[in-house]
CSV table of C-alpha atoms and ligand atoms in Angstrom, one decimal:
chain,number,residue,atom,x,y,z
D,1,MET,CA,95.7,93.3,117.0
D,2,PHE,CA,96.3,96.3,114.9
D,3,GLY,CA,97.5,99.7,116.2
D,4,GLY,CA,99.7,102.6,115.4
D,5,SER,CA,97.3,103.9,112.8
D,6,SER,CA,94.6,106.6,112.6
D,7,LEU,CA,92.5,104.0,110.7
D,8,VAL,CA,92.1,102.0,113.9
D,9,GLY,CA,91.7,104.9,116.2
D,10,ASP,CA,95.2,106.1,117.0
D,11,GLY,CA,94.9,109.7,116.0
D,12,GLU,CA,92.8,111.7,113.6
D,13,VAL,CA,92.3,110.5,110.0
D,14,PRO,CA,93.8,113.2,107.7
D,15,LYS,CA,91.4,115.1,105.5
D,16,ASP,CA,91.7,117.1,102.3
D,17,GLY,CA,95.5,116.7,102.1
D,18,GLU,CA,98.0,115.5,99.5
D,19,ILE,CA,97.7,111.8,98.9
D,20,GLY,CA,100.5,109.3,99.3
D,21,ASP,CA,103.5,111.3,100.3
D,22,PRO,CA,104.5,110.9,103.0
D,23,ILE,CA,102.9,107.6,104.0
D,24,PRO,CA,99.8,108.8,105.8
D,25,SER,CA,98.8,108.0,109.4
D,26,THR,CA,96.1,105.7,108.0
D,27,TYR,CA,98.7,103.1,107.2
D,28,VAL,CA,98.0,100.1,109.3
D,29,PRO,CA,101.4,98.4,110.1
D,30,PHE,CA,101.8,95.4,107.8
D,31,ARG,CA,98.1,94.9,107.4
D,32,ASN,CA,98.2,93.3,104.0
D,33,GLY,CA,101.1,91.1,105.1
D,34,VAL,CA,99.0,89.8,108.0
D,35,PHE,CA,95.9,89.2,105.8
D,36,LEU,CA,97.9,87.6,103.1
D,37,ALA,CA,99.8,85.3,105.5
D,38,LEU,CA,96.4,84.1,106.9
D,39,ALA,CA,95.0,83.6,103.4
D,40,VAL,CA,98.1,81.7,102.3
D,41,SER,CA,97.9,79.4,105.3
D,42,TYR,CA,94.2,78.7,104.5
D,43,ALA,CA,95.1,78.3,100.8
D,44,GLU,CA,97.7,75.7,101.6
D,45,ALA,CA,95.4,73.9,104.0
D,46,ILE,CA,92.7,73.5,101.3
D,47,GLY,CA,95.1,72.9,98.4
D,48,ALA,CA,94.4,76.1,96.6
D,49,THR,CA,96.9,77.5,94.1
D,50,TYR,CA,96.1,81.2,94.2
D,51,VAL,CA,95.3,83.9,96.7
D,52,LEU,CA,93.7,87.0,95.2
D,53,GLY,CA,94.4,90.4,96.7
D,54,GLY,CA,92.7,93.7,95.9
D,55,MET,CA,95.7,96.0,96.4
D,56,ASN,CA,96.2,98.9,94.0
D,57,ALA,CA,99.4,100.8,93.5
D,58,LEU,CA,98.3,103.6,91.1
D,59,ASP,CA,95.5,105.5,92.8
D,60,TYR,CA,96.4,104.7,96.4
D,61,SER,CA,97.6,106.2,99.6
D,62,GLY,CA,101.2,105.1,99.3
D,63,TYR,CA,101.1,102.1,101.7
D,64,PRO,CA,104.2,100.0,101.3
D,65,ASP,CA,102.3,96.7,101.3
D,66,CYS,CA,100.2,97.7,98.3
D,67,ARG,CA,103.2,97.9,95.9
D,68,PRO,CA,104.3,95.4,93.3
D,69,GLU,CA,107.6,94.9,95.0
D,70,PHE,CA,105.8,93.8,98.2
D,71,ILE,CA,103.7,91.2,96.3
D,72,GLU,CA,106.9,89.9,94.5
D,73,SER,CA,108.8,89.7,97.8
D,74,PHE,CA,105.8,88.1,99.6
D,75,ASN,CA,105.5,85.4,96.9
D,76,SER,CA,109.2,84.6,97.4
D,77,THR,CA,108.6,84.1,101.1
D,78,VAL,CA,105.5,81.9,100.4
D,79,SER,CA,107.6,79.8,98.0
D,80,VAL,CA,110.2,79.0,100.6
D,81,GLY,CA,108.0,79.1,103.6
D,82,THR,CA,105.3,76.6,102.7
D,83,LYS,CA,105.3,72.9,102.2
D,84,ALA,CA,103.5,73.4,98.9
D,85,GLY,CA,106.2,75.7,97.7
D,86,VAL,CA,109.1,73.5,98.8
D,87,GLU,CA,107.4,70.5,97.1
D,88,GLY,CA,107.1,72.5,93.8
D,89,ARG,CA,103.4,73.5,94.0
D,90,PRO,CA,103.8,77.2,95.0
D,91,ILE,CA,100.9,79.2,96.0
D,92,ARG,CA,100.8,82.5,94.2
D,93,VAL,CA,99.5,85.8,95.5
D,94,VAL,CA,98.1,87.7,92.6
D,95,ALA,CA,96.7,91.2,92.6
D,96,PRO,CA,94.9,91.8,89.3
D,97,LEU,CA,93.9,95.4,90.2
D,98,LEU,CA,97.4,96.3,91.3
D,99,GLU,CA,98.4,98.5,88.3
D,100,MET,CA,95.0,99.6,87.2
D,101,LYS,CA,93.7,103.2,87.6
D,102,LYS,CA,90.7,103.5,90.0
D,103,SER,CA,88.6,104.6,87.1
D,104,GLU,CA,89.5,101.4,85.2
D,105,ILE,CA,88.6,99.3,88.3
D,106,ILE,CA,85.3,101.1,88.5
D,107,SER,CA,84.5,100.5,84.8
D,108,LEU,CA,85.6,96.9,85.0
D,109,GLY,CA,83.3,96.4,88.0
D,110,LEU,CA,80.4,98.1,86.3
D,111,GLY,CA,80.8,95.8,83.4
D,112,LEU,CA,80.7,92.8,85.7
D,113,GLY,CA,77.6,94.1,87.4
D,114,VAL,CA,79.1,95.3,90.7
D,115,ASP,CA,76.6,97.4,92.7
D,116,TYR,CA,79.0,100.1,94.0
D,117,GLY,CA,76.2,101.3,96.2
D,118,LEU,CA,76.9,98.3,98.4
D,119,THR,CA,80.7,99.0,98.6
D,120,TRP,CA,82.5,101.2,101.1
D,121,SER,CA,85.8,103.0,101.0
D,122,CYS,CA,85.7,105.8,103.6
D,123,TYR,CA,88.3,105.8,106.4
D,124,ASP,CA,86.3,108.0,108.7
D,125,PRO,CA,82.5,107.7,108.1
D,126,ASP,CA,80.1,110.2,109.5
D,127,GLY,CA,77.5,107.7,110.8
D,128,GLU,CA,76.0,106.0,107.7
D,129,ARG,CA,77.7,108.4,105.2
D,130,PRO,CA,81.2,108.6,103.8
D,131,CYS,CA,83.1,111.7,105.0
D,132,GLY,CA,84.0,112.8,101.5
D,133,HIS,CA,87.4,114.2,102.7
D,134,CYS,CA,89.7,111.4,103.6
D,135,ASP,CA,92.2,110.0,101.1
D,136,SER,CA,90.0,107.0,100.3
D,137,CYS,CA,86.9,109.2,99.6
D,138,GLN,CA,89.0,111.5,97.4
D,139,LEU,CA,90.4,108.6,95.4
D,140,ARG,CA,87.0,107.1,95.0
D,141,ALA,CA,85.4,110.4,93.9
D,142,ARG,CA,88.2,110.9,91.4
D,143,GLY,CA,87.8,107.4,90.1
D,144,PHE,CA,84.1,107.8,89.5
D,145,GLU,CA,84.6,111.2,87.9
D,146,GLU,CA,87.3,109.8,85.6
D,147,ALA,CA,85.1,106.8,84.8
D,148,GLY,CA,82.3,109.2,83.8
D,149,THR,CA,79.7,107.9,86.2
D,150,ILE,CA,78.1,108.8,89.5
D,151,ASP,CA,79.0,107.0,92.7
D,152,PRO,CA,75.7,105.3,93.7
D,153,LEU,CA,76.8,105.2,97.3
D,154,LEU,CA,76.4,109.0,97.4
D,155,VAL,CA,72.9,109.0,96.0
D,156,ARG,CA,71.2,106.3,98.0
S,1,LIG,ZN1,86.1,109.4,103.9
Protein backbone atom coordinates (compact mmCIF):
# COMPACT_ATOMS: atom_id res chain seq x y z
CA MET A 1 0.00 0.00 0.00
CA PHE A 2 2.68 2.51 0.96
CA GLY A 3 5.32 3.81 -1.39
CA GLY A 4 7.27 6.88 -2.30
CA SER A 5 9.41 6.67 0.82
CA SER A 6 12.86 5.41 1.68
CA LEU A 7 11.29 3.95 4.82
CA VAL A 8 9.48 1.39 2.66
CA GLY A 9 12.32 0.72 0.26
CA ASP A 10 12.10 3.54 -2.27
CA GLY A 11 15.66 4.87 -2.02
CA GLU A 12 18.26 5.07 0.71
CA VAL A 13 17.45 6.11 4.29
CA PRO A 14 19.41 9.33 4.95
CA LYS A 15 22.11 9.07 7.62
CA ASP A 16 23.88 11.58 9.87
CA GLY A 17 22.12 14.59 8.36
CA GLU A 18 20.11 17.54 9.59
CA ILE A 19 16.77 16.43 11.01
CA GLY A 20 13.42 17.75 9.81
CA ASP A 21 14.20 20.34 7.16
CA PRO A 22 13.38 19.62 4.44
CA ILE A 23 10.91 16.79 5.04
CA PRO A 24 13.13 13.70 4.66
CA SER A 25 12.70 10.88 2.18
CA THR A 26 11.60 8.67 5.11
CA TYR A 27 8.25 10.44 5.12
CA VAL A 28 5.60 7.85 4.21
CA PRO A 29 2.82 9.63 2.30
CA PHE A 30 -0.08 10.29 4.68
CA ARG A 31 0.76 7.26 6.82
CA ASN A 32 -0.69 8.67 10.03
CA GLY A 33 -3.82 9.75 8.14
CA VAL A 34 -4.31 6.20 6.90
CA PHE A 35 -3.68 4.62 10.31
CA LEU A 36 -5.91 7.12 12.10
CA ALA A 37 -8.71 6.64 9.56
CA LEU A 38 -8.63 2.89 10.19
CA ALA A 39 -8.52 3.43 13.96
CA VAL A 40 -11.45 5.88 13.86
CA SER A 41 -13.49 3.43 11.79
CA TYR A 42 -12.85 0.71 14.36
CA ALA A 43 -13.51 3.12 17.25
CA GLU A 44 -16.87 4.04 15.80
CA ALA A 45 -17.73 0.38 15.22
CA ILE A 46 -17.10 -0.53 18.88
CA GLY A 47 -18.50 2.70 20.35
CA ALA A 48 -15.18 4.09 21.58
CA THR A 49 -14.77 7.78 22.29
CA TYR A 50 -11.02 8.24 21.87
CA VAL A 51 -8.27 7.15 19.51
CA LEU A 52 -4.76 7.59 20.93
CA GLY A 53 -1.85 8.42 18.68
CA GLY A 54 1.84 8.43 19.52
CA MET A 55 2.82 11.31 17.25
CA ASN A 56 5.41 13.80 18.46
CA ALA A 57 6.02 17.26 17.02
CA LEU A 58 9.01 18.43 19.06
CA ASP A 59 11.80 15.91 18.56
CA TYR A 60 10.71 14.53 15.20
CA SER A 61 11.64 14.36 11.54
CA GLY A 62 9.25 17.06 10.35
CA TYR A 63 6.54 14.82 8.95
CA PRO A 64 3.41 16.91 8.25
CA ASP A 65 1.07 14.31 9.74
CA CYS A 66 2.80 14.52 13.13
CA ARG A 67 1.91 18.17 13.74
CA PRO A 68 -0.82 19.60 16.02
CA GLU A 69 -2.55 21.28 13.07
CA PHE A 70 -2.92 17.89 11.39
CA ILE A 71 -4.53 16.37 14.50
CA GLU A 72 -6.91 19.35 14.79
CA SER A 73 -7.84 19.13 11.12
CA PHE A 74 -8.27 15.37 11.29
CA ASN A 75 -10.58 15.72 14.28
CA SER A 76 -12.73 18.16 12.29
CA THR A 77 -12.96 15.62 9.50
CA VAL A 78 -13.88 12.87 11.97
CA SER A 79 -16.62 15.05 13.48
CA VAL A 80 -18.33 15.66 10.14
CA GLY A 81 -17.47 12.32 8.55
CA THR A 82 -18.78 9.87 11.12
CA LYS A 83 -22.28 8.95 12.26
CA ALA A 84 -21.10 9.35 15.87
CA GLY A 85 -19.89 12.88 15.14
CA VAL A 86 -23.05 13.93 13.33
CA GLU A 87 -25.13 12.55 16.20
CA GLY A 88 -23.17 14.55 18.77
CA ARG A 89 -20.88 11.80 20.07
CA PRO A 90 -17.64 12.81 18.36
CA ILE A 91 -14.66 10.50 18.41
CA ARG A 92 -11.53 12.40 19.34
CA VAL A 93 -8.00 11.64 18.21
CA VAL A 94 -5.69 12.61 21.04
CA ALA A 95 -1.91 12.57 20.97
CA PRO A 96 -0.64 12.96 24.52
CA LEU A 97 3.02 12.83 23.48
CA LEU A 98 2.60 15.43 20.76
CA GLU A 99 4.30 18.35 22.47
CA MET A 100 6.65 16.52 24.79
CA LYS A 101 10.42 16.37 24.33
CA LYS A 102 11.78 12.91 23.58
CA SER A 103 13.61 12.96 26.92
CA GLU A 104 10.31 13.69 28.70
CA ILE A 105 8.65 10.79 26.89
CA ILE A 106 11.50 8.47 27.89
CA SER A 107 11.33 9.61 31.52
CA LEU A 108 7.55 9.20 31.58
CA GLY A 109 7.88 5.70 30.15
CA LEU A 110 10.56 4.74 32.66
CA GLY A 111 8.27 5.90 35.45
CA LEU A 112 5.51 3.71 34.04
CA GLY A 113 7.82 0.70 33.81
CA VAL A 114 8.37 0.63 30.06
CA ASP A 115 11.16 -1.73 29.06
CA TYR A 116 12.79 0.31 26.31
CA GLY A 117 14.95 -2.68 25.50
CA LEU A 118 11.83 -4.09 23.86
CA THR A 119 11.14 -0.98 21.78
CA TRP A 120 12.47 -0.13 18.36
CA SER A 121 12.94 3.19 16.54
CA CYS A 122 15.48 2.62 13.74
CA TYR A 123 14.53 3.28 10.14
CA ASP A 124 17.30 1.15 8.67
CA PRO A 125 18.42 -1.61 11.03
CA ASP A 126 21.56 -3.60 10.47
CA GLY A 127 20.18 -7.06 11.10
CA GLU A 128 19.19 -7.17 14.78
CA ARG A 129 20.85 -3.86 15.67
CA PRO A 130 19.71 -0.26 15.12
CA CYS A 131 21.90 1.59 12.62
CA GLY A 132 22.68 4.46 14.99
CA HIS A 133 22.75 7.00 12.16
CA CYS A 134 19.23 7.52 10.81
CA ASP A 135 17.09 10.42 12.06
CA SER A 136 15.15 8.16 14.37
CA CYS A 137 18.28 6.67 15.94
CA GLN A 138 19.74 10.17 16.41
CA LEU A 139 16.55 11.45 18.03
CA ARG A 140 16.34 8.41 20.29
CA ALA A 141 20.00 8.72 21.34
CA ARG A 142 19.56 12.43 22.09
CA GLY A 143 16.42 11.68 24.10
CA PHE A 144 18.13 9.06 26.25
CA GLU A 145 21.14 11.33 26.74
CA GLU A 146 18.95 14.28 27.79
CA ALA A 147 16.95 11.98 30.08
CA GLY A 148 20.24 11.02 31.74
CA THR A 149 19.94 7.32 31.12
CA ILE A 150 21.27 4.61 28.86
CA ASP A 151 19.21 3.11 26.06
CA PRO A 152 18.80 -0.54 27.11
CA LEU A 153 18.32 -1.54 23.47
CA LEU A 154 21.99 -0.74 22.85
CA VAL A 155 23.33 -2.86 25.71
CA ARG A 156 21.38 -6.07 25.33
ZN1 LIG B 1 18.67 3.89 12.65
